[in-house]
CSV table of C-alpha atoms and ligand atoms in Angstrom, one decimal:
chain,number,residue,atom,x,y,z
A,898,UNK,CA,34.7,-18.1,17.8
A,899,UNK,CA,31.3,-20.3,17.9
A,900,UNK,CA,28.8,-17.6,18.6
A,901,UNK,CA,27.2,-14.7,17.0
A,902,UNK,CA,26.5,-11.1,19.0
A,903,UNK,CA,23.1,-10.3,19.6
A,904,UNK,CA,21.9,-7.7,17.3
A,905,UNK,CA,20.4,-4.4,18.0
A,906,UNK,CA,18.2,-4.5,21.1
A,907,UNK,CA,15.5,-2.5,18.9
A,908,UNK,CA,14.7,-5.7,17.2
A,909,UNK,CA,14.4,-8.1,19.4
A,910,UNK,CA,10.2,-7.7,19.5
A,911,UNK,CA,10.5,-7.5,15.8
A,912,UNK,CA,9.0,-10.0,13.7
A,913,UNK,CA,10.1,-9.9,9.8
A,914,UNK,CA,7.3,-8.8,7.6
A,915,UNK,CA,5.6,-11.6,6.1
A,916,UNK,CA,4.0,-11.0,2.7
A,917,UNK,CA,2.2,-14.0,3.3
A,918,UNK,CA,2.6,-15.2,-0.4
A,919,UNK,CA,1.2,-18.8,-0.7
A,920,UNK,CA,0.5,-20.4,-4.1
A,921,UNK,CA,-3.1,-19.8,-5.2
A,922,UNK,CA,-4.9,-19.5,-8.6
A,923,UNK,CA,-6.7,-16.0,-7.5
A,924,UNK,CA,-4.2,-13.9,-5.8
A,925,UNK,CA,-6.0,-11.0,-4.2
A,926,UNK,CA,-3.7,-10.3,-1.2
A,927,UNK,CA,-1.4,-7.8,-2.4
A,928,UNK,CA,-3.4,-5.0,-4.3
A,929,UNK,CA,-1.4,-5.5,-7.5
A,930,UNK,CA,-2.8,-4.9,-10.9
A,931,UNK,CA,-4.3,-8.0,-11.8
A,932,UNK,CA,-2.8,-7.7,-15.4
A,933,UNK,CA,1.1,-7.5,-15.8
A,934,UNK,CA,2.5,-4.9,-18.4
A,935,UNK,CA,0.2,-4.5,-21.2
A,936,UNK,CA,2.4,-5.7,-24.9
A,937,UNK,CA,3.1,-2.3,-26.1
A,938,UNK,CA,5.2,-1.6,-23.4
A,939,UNK,CA,6.5,-5.1,-23.1
A,940,UNK,CA,7.9,-4.8,-26.6
A,941,UNK,CA,9.4,-1.2,-26.1
A,942,UNK,CA,11.2,-2.5,-22.8
A,943,UNK,CA,12.7,-5.2,-24.8
A,944,UNK,CA,13.8,-3.3,-27.6
A,945,UNK,CA,15.6,-1.1,-24.9
A,946,UNK,CA,17.1,-4.2,-23.3
A,947,UNK,CA,18.3,-5.4,-26.4
A,948,UNK,CA,19.7,-2.0,-28.1
A,949,UNK,CA,21.1,0.1,-25.1
A,950,UNK,CA,20.8,-1.2,-22.1
A,951,UNK,CA,24.2,-1.3,-20.3
A,952,UNK,CA,23.9,-3.8,-17.8
A,953,UNK,CA,27.7,-3.4,-16.6
A,954,UNK,CA,26.9,-0.3,-15.8
A,955,UNK,CA,25.7,1.2,-12.6
A,956,UNK,CA,22.2,3.0,-13.4
A,957,UNK,CA,21.9,7.0,-12.8
A,958,UNK,CA,21.6,7.3,-8.6
A,959,UNK,CA,19.1,9.6,-9.1
A,960,UNK,CA,16.4,8.4,-11.9
A,961,UNK,CA,17.0,11.8,-13.6
A,962,UNK,CA,14.9,11.2,-16.8
A,963,UNK,CA,12.1,9.3,-14.6
A,964,UNK,CA,12.7,12.0,-11.8
A,965,UNK,CA,11.7,14.9,-15.2
A,966,UNK,CA,8.9,13.1,-16.3
A,967,UNK,CA,7.0,12.9,-12.7
A,968,UNK,CA,8.1,16.3,-12.0
A,969,UNK,CA,6.8,17.8,-15.5
A,970,UNK,CA,3.5,16.0,-14.6
A,971,UNK,CA,2.9,17.4,-11.4
A,972,UNK,CA,3.8,20.7,-12.3
A,973,UNK,CA,6.5,20.5,-10.0
A,974,UNK,CA,10.7,20.8,-10.5
A,975,UNK,CA,12.9,18.0,-10.5
A,976,UNK,CA,14.1,18.9,-7.3
A,977,UNK,CA,11.0,18.3,-5.5
A,978,UNK,CA,11.1,14.4,-6.7
A,979,UNK,CA,12.6,11.5,-5.1
A,980,UNK,CA,12.3,8.3,-6.8
A,981,UNK,CA,12.8,5.3,-4.8
A,982,UNK,CA,13.1,1.4,-5.0
A,983,UNK,CA,9.2,0.8,-3.8
A,984,UNK,CA,7.2,3.1,-1.8
A,985,UNK,CA,9.1,1.0,0.7
A,986,UNK,CA,12.4,2.3,0.6
A,987,UNK,CA,11.1,6.1,0.1
A,988,UNK,CA,9.2,5.1,3.6
A,989,UNK,CA,12.4,4.1,5.3
A,990,UNK,CA,14.2,7.1,4.0
A,991,UNK,CA,12.2,9.4,5.6
A,992,UNK,CA,11.7,7.5,9.0
A,993,UNK,CA,16.0,7.7,8.4
A,994,UNK,CA,16.1,11.0,7.8
A,995,UNK,CA,12.8,12.7,10.2
A,996,UNK,CA,12.4,9.9,13.1
A,997,UNK,CA,15.7,7.8,15.2
A,998,UNK,CA,16.3,7.8,19.0
A,999,UNK,CA,14.8,10.8,20.9
A,1000,UNK,CA,12.4,11.5,17.8
A,1001,UNK,CA,8.6,10.5,17.5
A,1002,UNK,CA,7.1,8.8,14.2
A,1003,UNK,CA,2.9,9.7,14.9
A,1004,UNK,CA,0.5,7.3,12.5
A,1005,UNK,CA,-3.4,6.5,13.1
A,1006,UNK,CA,-4.1,2.4,13.0
A,1007,UNK,CA,-5.2,0.4,11.7
A,1008,UNK,CA,-2.9,1.5,8.9
A,1009,UNK,CA,-0.1,0.1,6.7
A,1010,UNK,CA,2.0,-1.7,9.2
A,1011,UNK,CA,5.4,-0.6,7.4
A,1012,UNK,CA,5.1,2.8,9.2
A,1013,UNK,CA,5.4,1.2,12.7
A,1014,UNK,CA,7.9,-1.1,11.6
A,1015,UNK,CA,10.2,1.3,10.4
A,1016,UNK,CA,9.9,3.5,13.8
A,1017,UNK,CA,10.7,0.6,15.7
A,1018,UNK,CA,13.9,-0.8,13.6
A,1019,UNK,CA,15.2,3.0,13.3
A,1020,UNK,CA,14.1,2.8,17.5
A,1021,UNK,CA,11.7,5.8,16.5
A,1022,UNK,CA,8.9,6.3,19.1
A,1023,UNK,CA,5.9,5.5,17.9
A,1024,UNK,CA,2.4,7.4,18.7
A,1025,UNK,CA,-0.3,5.8,17.7
A,1026,UNK,CA,-3.9,7.7,17.5
A,1027,UNK,CA,-6.0,4.8,16.7
A,1028,UNK,CA,-8.8,5.1,14.3
A,1029,UNK,CA,-12.8,5.3,15.2
A,1030,UNK,CA,-14.7,2.5,14.8
A,1031,UNK,CA,-16.1,3.9,11.4
A,1032,UNK,CA,-12.4,3.6,10.6
A,1033,UNK,CA,-12.2,7.5,10.0
A,1034,UNK,CA,-10.0,9.7,12.1
A,1035,UNK,CA,-10.2,10.7,15.5
A,1036,UNK,CA,-9.5,14.6,14.5
A,1037,UNK,CA,-10.0,15.9,18.2
A,1038,UNK,CA,-7.5,13.1,19.6
A,1039,UNK,CA,-5.1,13.7,16.6
A,1040,UNK,CA,-4.6,17.9,17.3
A,1041,UNK,CA,-4.5,17.2,20.6
A,1042,UNK,CA,-1.7,14.9,20.2
A,1043,UNK,CA,0.0,17.2,18.1
A,1044,UNK,CA,0.1,20.3,20.5
A,1045,UNK,CA,0.6,17.7,23.6
A,1046,UNK,CA,3.8,15.2,22.2
A,1047,UNK,CA,4.6,17.4,18.8
A,1048,UNK,CA,6.2,14.0,16.8
A,1049,UNK,CA,8.7,14.6,14.3
A,1050,UNK,CA,7.2,13.1,11.3
A,1051,UNK,CA,3.2,12.3,10.9
A,1052,UNK,CA,2.2,9.3,8.6
A,1053,UNK,CA,-1.6,9.2,7.1
A,1054,UNK,CA,-2.4,6.6,4.4
A,1055,UNK,CA,-5.3,7.9,2.2
A,1056,UNK,CA,-6.7,6.4,1.2
A,1057,UNK,CA,-5.8,4.3,3.9
A,1058,UNK,CA,-4.6,0.6,4.0
A,1059,UNK,CA,-6.3,-1.6,4.9
A,1060,UNK,CA,-9.7,-0.1,5.5
A,1061,UNK,CA,-10.1,2.4,2.0
A,1062,UNK,CA,-10.7,4.9,3.8
A,1063,UNK,CA,-10.3,8.5,2.8
A,1064,UNK,CA,-9.5,11.6,5.0
A,1065,UNK,CA,-11.3,15.1,4.6
A,1066,UNK,CA,-9.1,17.6,3.2
A,1067,UNK,CA,-10.0,19.8,5.5
A,1068,UNK,CA,-8.4,17.6,8.6
A,1069,UNK,CA,-5.5,17.2,6.2
A,1070,UNK,CA,-5.3,21.1,6.5
A,1071,UNK,CA,-5.7,21.7,9.8
A,1072,UNK,CA,-3.0,18.7,10.5
A,1073,UNK,CA,-0.7,20.9,8.4
A,1074,UNK,CA,-1.2,24.1,9.8
A,1075,UNK,CA,-0.9,22.5,13.7
A,1076,UNK,CA,2.9,21.8,13.2
A,1077,UNK,CA,5.9,22.1,11.1
A,1078,UNK,CA,6.3,18.3,11.8
A,1079,UNK,CA,6.8,15.8,8.3
A,1080,UNK,CA,3.3,15.0,7.5
A,1081,UNK,CA,3.6,12.0,4.7
A,1082,UNK,CA,0.8,11.3,3.2
A,1083,UNK,CA,1.1,8.3,1.6
A,1084,UNK,CA,-1.0,8.5,-1.8
A,1085,UNK,CA,-0.3,5.0,-2.8
A,1086,UNK,CA,-4.0,4.4,-4.2
A,1087,UNK,CA,-4.1,7.8,-5.6
A,1088,UNK,CA,-5.0,6.6,-9.4
A,1089,UNK,CA,-8.2,4.7,-7.6
A,1090,UNK,CA,-9.0,8.1,-5.2
A,1091,UNK,CA,-7.8,10.4,-7.8
A,1092,UNK,CA,-7.6,12.9,-5.1
A,1093,UNK,CA,-4.2,14.4,-4.1
A,1094,UNK,CA,-2.8,17.1,-1.8
A,1095,UNK,CA,-0.6,18.5,-4.5
A,1096,UNK,CA,-2.6,21.5,-4.9
A,1097,UNK,CA,-1.3,22.5,-1.0
A,1098,UNK,CA,2.2,21.9,-1.4
A,1099,UNK,CA,3.1,25.1,-2.1
A,1100,UNK,CA,1.7,26.6,1.2
A,1101,UNK,CA,3.5,24.0,3.2
A,1102,UNK,CA,6.4,22.7,3.0
A,1103,UNK,CA,6.1,19.9,5.3
A,1104,UNK,CA,3.6,18.4,3.6
A,1105,UNK,CA,5.3,14.9,1.6
A,1106,UNK,CA,3.3,12.8,-0.8
A,1107,UNK,CA,4.1,9.1,-1.5
A,1108,UNK,CA,3.2,7.8,-4.6
A,1109,UNK,CA,4.0,4.2,-5.9
A,1110,UNK,CA,4.0,1.8,-9.3
A,1111,UNK,CA,3.3,-1.1,-7.9
A,1112,UNK,CA,-0.8,-0.7,-7.6
A,1113,UNK,CA,-2.1,1.0,-10.4
A,1114,UNK,CA,0.5,0.4,-13.0
A,1115,UNK,CA,1.2,-3.2,-12.9
A,1116,UNK,CA,4.7,-2.8,-11.9
A,1117,UNK,CA,5.0,-4.5,-8.1
A,1118,UNK,CA,7.4,-6.8,-9.5
A,1119,UNK,CA,10.1,-4.2,-10.0
A,1120,UNK,CA,9.8,-1.9,-7.1
A,1121,UNK,CA,9.4,1.6,-8.0
A,1122,UNK,CA,8.3,4.4,-5.9
A,1123,UNK,CA,8.7,8.8,-5.7
A,1124,UNK,CA,8.0,11.3,-3.5
A,1125,UNK,CA,7.0,14.7,-4.5
A,1126,UNK,CA,8.2,17.1,-1.5
A,1127,UNK,CA,9.8,20.8,-0.7
A,1128,UNK,CA,13.4,20.7,-2.3
A,1129,UNK,CA,15.0,20.8,1.2
A,1130,UNK,CA,13.3,18.2,2.3
A,1131,UNK,CA,14.6,16.1,-1.2
A,1132,UNK,CA,18.2,17.1,-0.4
A,1133,UNK,CA,17.8,16.1,3.3
A,1134,UNK,CA,16.4,12.3,1.8
A,1135,UNK,CA,19.2,11.8,-0.2
A,1136,UNK,CA,21.7,11.6,2.5
A,1137,UNK,CA,20.4,9.2,3.6
A,1138,UNK,CA,19.2,7.0,0.4
A,1139,UNK,CA,21.0,4.0,-1.5
A,1140,UNK,CA,22.7,6.0,-4.4
A,1141,UNK,CA,22.0,2.9,-6.6
A,1142,UNK,CA,19.1,1.7,-5.2
A,1143,UNK,CA,16.9,2.2,-8.0
A,1144,UNK,CA,17.8,-0.2,-11.3
A,1145,UNK,CA,18.9,0.3,-14.8
A,1146,UNK,CA,15.8,-2.2,-15.8
A,1147,UNK,CA,13.6,-0.6,-13.7
A,1148,UNK,CA,14.3,2.9,-14.2
A,1149,UNK,CA,13.4,2.3,-17.8
A,1150,UNK,CA,10.1,0.3,-17.1
A,1151,UNK,CA,8.8,2.7,-15.4
A,1152,UNK,CA,9.8,5.8,-17.3
A,1153,UNK,CA,8.0,3.9,-20.2
A,1154,UNK,CA,5.1,3.0,-18.3
A,1155,UNK,CA,4.7,6.4,-16.9
A,1156,UNK,CA,4.9,8.1,-20.1
A,1157,UNK,CA,2.3,5.8,-21.7
A,1158,UNK,CA,0.1,5.7,-18.5
A,1159,UNK,CA,-3.3,7.2,-20.8
A,1160,UNK,CA,-3.4,3.1,-21.6
A,1161,UNK,CA,-3.9,2.4,-17.9
A,1162,UNK,CA,-7.0,4.5,-17.4
A,1163,UNK,CA,-9.3,1.9,-18.8
A,1164,UNK,CA,-8.0,-0.8,-16.6
A,1165,UNK,CA,-8.5,1.5,-13.6
A,1166,UNK,CA,-12.0,2.3,-14.9
A,1167,UNK,CA,-12.5,-1.6,-14.9
A,1168,UNK,CA,-11.1,-1.9,-11.1
A,1169,UNK,CA,-13.4,0.7,-9.9
A,1170,UNK,CA,-16.6,-0.3,-11.7
A,1171,UNK,CA,-15.7,-4.2,-10.6
A,1172,UNK,CA,-15.5,-2.8,-6.9
A,1173,UNK,CA,-19.0,-1.4,-7.3
A,1174,UNK,CA,-20.0,-5.0,-8.3
A,1175,UNK,CA,-18.0,-6.8,-5.5
A,1176,UNK,CA,-19.9,-4.3,-3.1
A,1177,UNK,CA,-23.2,-4.8,-4.2
A,1178,UNK,CA,-22.7,-8.7,-4.4
A,1179,UNK,CA,-20.9,-8.6,-0.4
A,1180,UNK,CA,-24.1,-6.2,0.5
A,1181,UNK,CA,-26.1,-9.1,0.0
A,1182,UNK,CA,-23.8,-11.8,2.1
A,1183,UNK,CA,-25.4,-12.8,5.4
A,1184,UNK,CA,-23.5,-11.6,8.3
A,1185,UNK,CA,-20.8,-10.1,6.3
A,1186,UNK,CA,-20.4,-6.2,6.7
A,1187,UNK,CA,-17.8,-4.5,3.8
A,1188,UNK,CA,-16.3,-1.0,4.2
A,1189,UNK,CA,-16.9,1.2,1.7
A,1190,UNK,CA,-13.5,2.0,-0.5
A,1191,UNK,CA,-11.7,4.5,-2.2
A,1192,UNK,CA,-8.9,2.1,-3.5
A,1193,UNK,CA,-8.8,-1.0,-5.2
A,1194,UNK,CA,-9.4,-3.4,-2.8
A,1195,UNK,CA,-12.2,-3.7,0.2
A,1196,UNK,CA,-12.1,-4.8,3.5
A,1197,UNK,CA,-14.8,-6.7,5.4
A,1198,UNK,CA,-15.9,-8.4,8.7
A,1199,UNK,CA,-17.0,-11.7,8.7
A,1200,UNK,CA,-17.7,-13.8,11.8
A,1201,UNK,CA,-15.0,-16.7,12.0
A,1202,UNK,CA,-12.9,-14.7,9.5
A,1203,UNK,CA,-9.5,-17.0,10.0
A,1204,UNK,CA,-12.0,-20.0,8.8
A,1205,UNK,CA,-13.3,-18.4,5.8
A,1206,UNK,CA,-9.4,-16.9,4.7
A,1207,UNK,CA,-8.7,-20.9,5.0
A,1208,UNK,CA,-11.6,-22.0,3.1
A,1209,UNK,CA,-11.1,-19.5,0.4
A,1210,UNK,CA,-7.8,-20.8,0.2
A,1211,UNK,CA,-7.8,-24.1,0.5
A,1212,UNK,CA,-11.4,-25.0,-1.2
A,1213,UNK,CA,-11.2,-22.6,-3.7
A,1214,UNK,CA,-7.7,-21.6,-4.3
A,1215,UNK,CA,-8.7,-17.9,-3.8
A,1216,UNK,CA,-5.9,-16.1,-1.8
A,1217,UNK,CA,-7.1,-12.8,0.7
A,1218,UNK,CA,-5.3,-11.1,3.0
A,1219,UNK,CA,-6.0,-12.1,6.5
A,1220,UNK,CA,-6.2,-9.1,9.2
A,1221,UNK,CA,-7.8,-10.7,11.8
A,1222,UNK,CA,-5.3,-10.8,14.6
A,1223,UNK,CA,-4.8,-7.0,13.9
A,1224,UNK,CA,-5.9,-4.8,16.7
A,1225,UNK,CA,-9.2,-3.0,15.4
A,1226,UNK,CA,-9.3,-5.6,12.5
A,1227,UNK,CA,-11.1,-8.6,14.3
A,1228,UNK,CA,-12.6,-10.8,11.9
A,1229,UNK,CA,-11.5,-8.7,9.2
A,1230,UNK,CA,-10.2,-9.6,6.0
A,1231,UNK,CA,-9.1,-7.5,2.8
A,1232,UNK,CA,-9.6,-8.6,-0.6
A,1233,UNK,CA,-8.0,-6.8,-4.2
A,1234,UNK,CA,-10.5,-5.9,-6.2
A,1235,UNK,CA,-9.4,-8.2,-9.5
A,1236,UNK,CA,-10.3,-8.8,-13.0
A,1237,UNK,CA,-13.4,-9.4,-13.6
A,1238,UNK,CA,-13.4,-13.5,-13.4
A,1239,UNK,CA,-11.3,-13.3,-10.4
A,1240,UNK,CA,-14.2,-11.1,-8.9
A,1241,UNK,CA,-16.7,-13.8,-10.1
A,1242,UNK,CA,-14.2,-16.6,-8.6
A,1243,UNK,CA,-14.5,-14.6,-5.4
A,1244,UNK,CA,-18.2,-14.1,-5.4
A,1245,UNK,CA,-19.2,-17.3,-6.0
A,1246,UNK,CA,-16.7,-18.6,-3.5
A,1247,UNK,CA,-18.1,-16.3,-0.4
A,1248,UNK,CA,-21.9,-17.0,-1.8
A,1249,UNK,CA,-21.1,-21.3,-1.1
A,1250,UNK,CA,-19.3,-20.2,2.3
A,1251,UNK,CA,-21.9,-17.7,3.7
A,1252,UNK,CA,-24.9,-19.9,2.8
A,1253,UNK,CA,-23.0,-23.5,4.4
A,1254,UNK,CA,-22.3,-21.0,7.3
A,1255,UNK,CA,-25.4,-20.2,7.8
A,1256,UNK,CA,-27.0,-23.6,7.3
A,1257,UNK,CA,-24.9,-25.2,10.0
A,1258,UNK,CA,-25.0,-22.2,12.2
A,1259,UNK,CA,-28.7,-23.2,12.1
A,1260,UNK,CA,-27.8,-26.8,13.1
A,1261,UNK,CA,-25.7,-25.1,15.9
A,1262,UNK,CA,-22.4,-26.5,14.5
A,1263,UNK,CA,-19.6,-24.4,13.4
A,1264,UNK,CA,-19.0,-23.9,9.9
A,1265,UNK,CA,-15.5,-25.3,9.6
A,1266,UNK,CA,-16.7,-27.9,12.5
A,1267,UNK,CA,-19.2,-29.1,9.7
A,1268,UNK,CA,-17.4,-29.4,7.0
A,1269,UNK,CA,-14.7,-31.2,8.7
A,1270,UNK,CA,-17.3,-33.6,9.4
A,1271,UNK,CA,-18.3,-34.1,5.8
A,1272,UNK,CA,-15.1,-34.7,4.8
A,1273,UNK,CA,-14.2,-37.2,7.6
B,2715,PLP,C1,1.4,-0.5,-1.5
B,2715,PLP,C2,1.7,0.6,-0.2
B,2715,PLP,C3,2.7,1.2,-0.6
B,2715,PLP,C4,4.4,1.0,-1.3
B,2715,PLP,O1,4.8,0.2,-1.9
B,2715,PLP,P1,5.9,-0.4,-2.9
B,2715,PLP,O2,5.8,-1.8,-3.7
B,2715,PLP,O3,6.8,-0.7,-1.8
B,2715,PLP,O4,6.0,0.9,-3.2
B,2715,PLP,C5,2.9,2.6,0.2
B,2715,PLP,N1,1.9,2.4,1.0
B,2715,PLP,C6,1.0,2.1,0.9
B,2715,PLP,C7,-0.2,2.1,2.2
B,2715,PLP,C8,0.8,1.0,0.4
B,2715,PLP,O5,-0.2,-0.2,0.3
């Protein structure tokens, strides 16, 4: 044969996920921890590799040791915990097990794009309840649509990526009371918001909480995340998961990191202080609106956002995330709260860009056009 049969029709409208990884000196596009693992943890990990890590053997499928550590820290049993190859894998497992053809997933855009991608690729019907203009949840539409359409899974990113918005706890409780659908509260930024739905798990067997090692814990490159849920839910998820998805090295690194998680507290506090500094600096910039955030990133709106994104990258080697083509996020960029130096570089660059912009706007020429003229 000289041809390939076409793939499933559901895939036709899907664009491959593009993480937009580009070369830049200052990388503030993916909400990672600006620092690598602390030296003590790297040393212990290196010792483990040399002493007894059998790369020739399959890893423990259920990550038993890490599972016990996470369960104990959250006052749960190991059967209430599922570890995955990043939170992304666990999200797909949830949609594989609770979604599928003839079933529906509800989310609250603008939000984390993987929810919609997972729904589409599994043939799950997607029900979207757009957020209000301040990115808070439209409670009336949410609860009304739960009653009318009875979705099978509801996913709430809390705080919401990319807006930084927190859902009121009372609204999430109303949601849990209104449905027996699986309600997944994505707490990928829990270490920054310090707010969790964990206390409501006992009363609500349909509540699932997602966390990750990729953001506060410096392990984005190794892929580890976990779910907290009722044991029967975990059992269903183990039916669809890839048995060996979390490799030995990642299990060891995540366990060491979780055991030593107190050492990350200083970095988390530094991030929260840097976020305040960043918000303060941005509040003084003309034509820029920064939205309050409970996470390690800040979403902001600025005229000609795509041109600003390009100037940050080309003139300052700073990479942020461009959301300006996402519905509801017109003219919005998202910047990760980096180290002190990174925040300073970003603020200095934005000062320069917004000052130039204002000057050129004054003469009736667009900022980008005037810079191009200056270059020519
Ligand atoms: C980063 C993130 C995740 C998971 O990331 P992983 O690296 O796959 O663990 C999940 N949800 C949200 C909202 C995120 O921002």
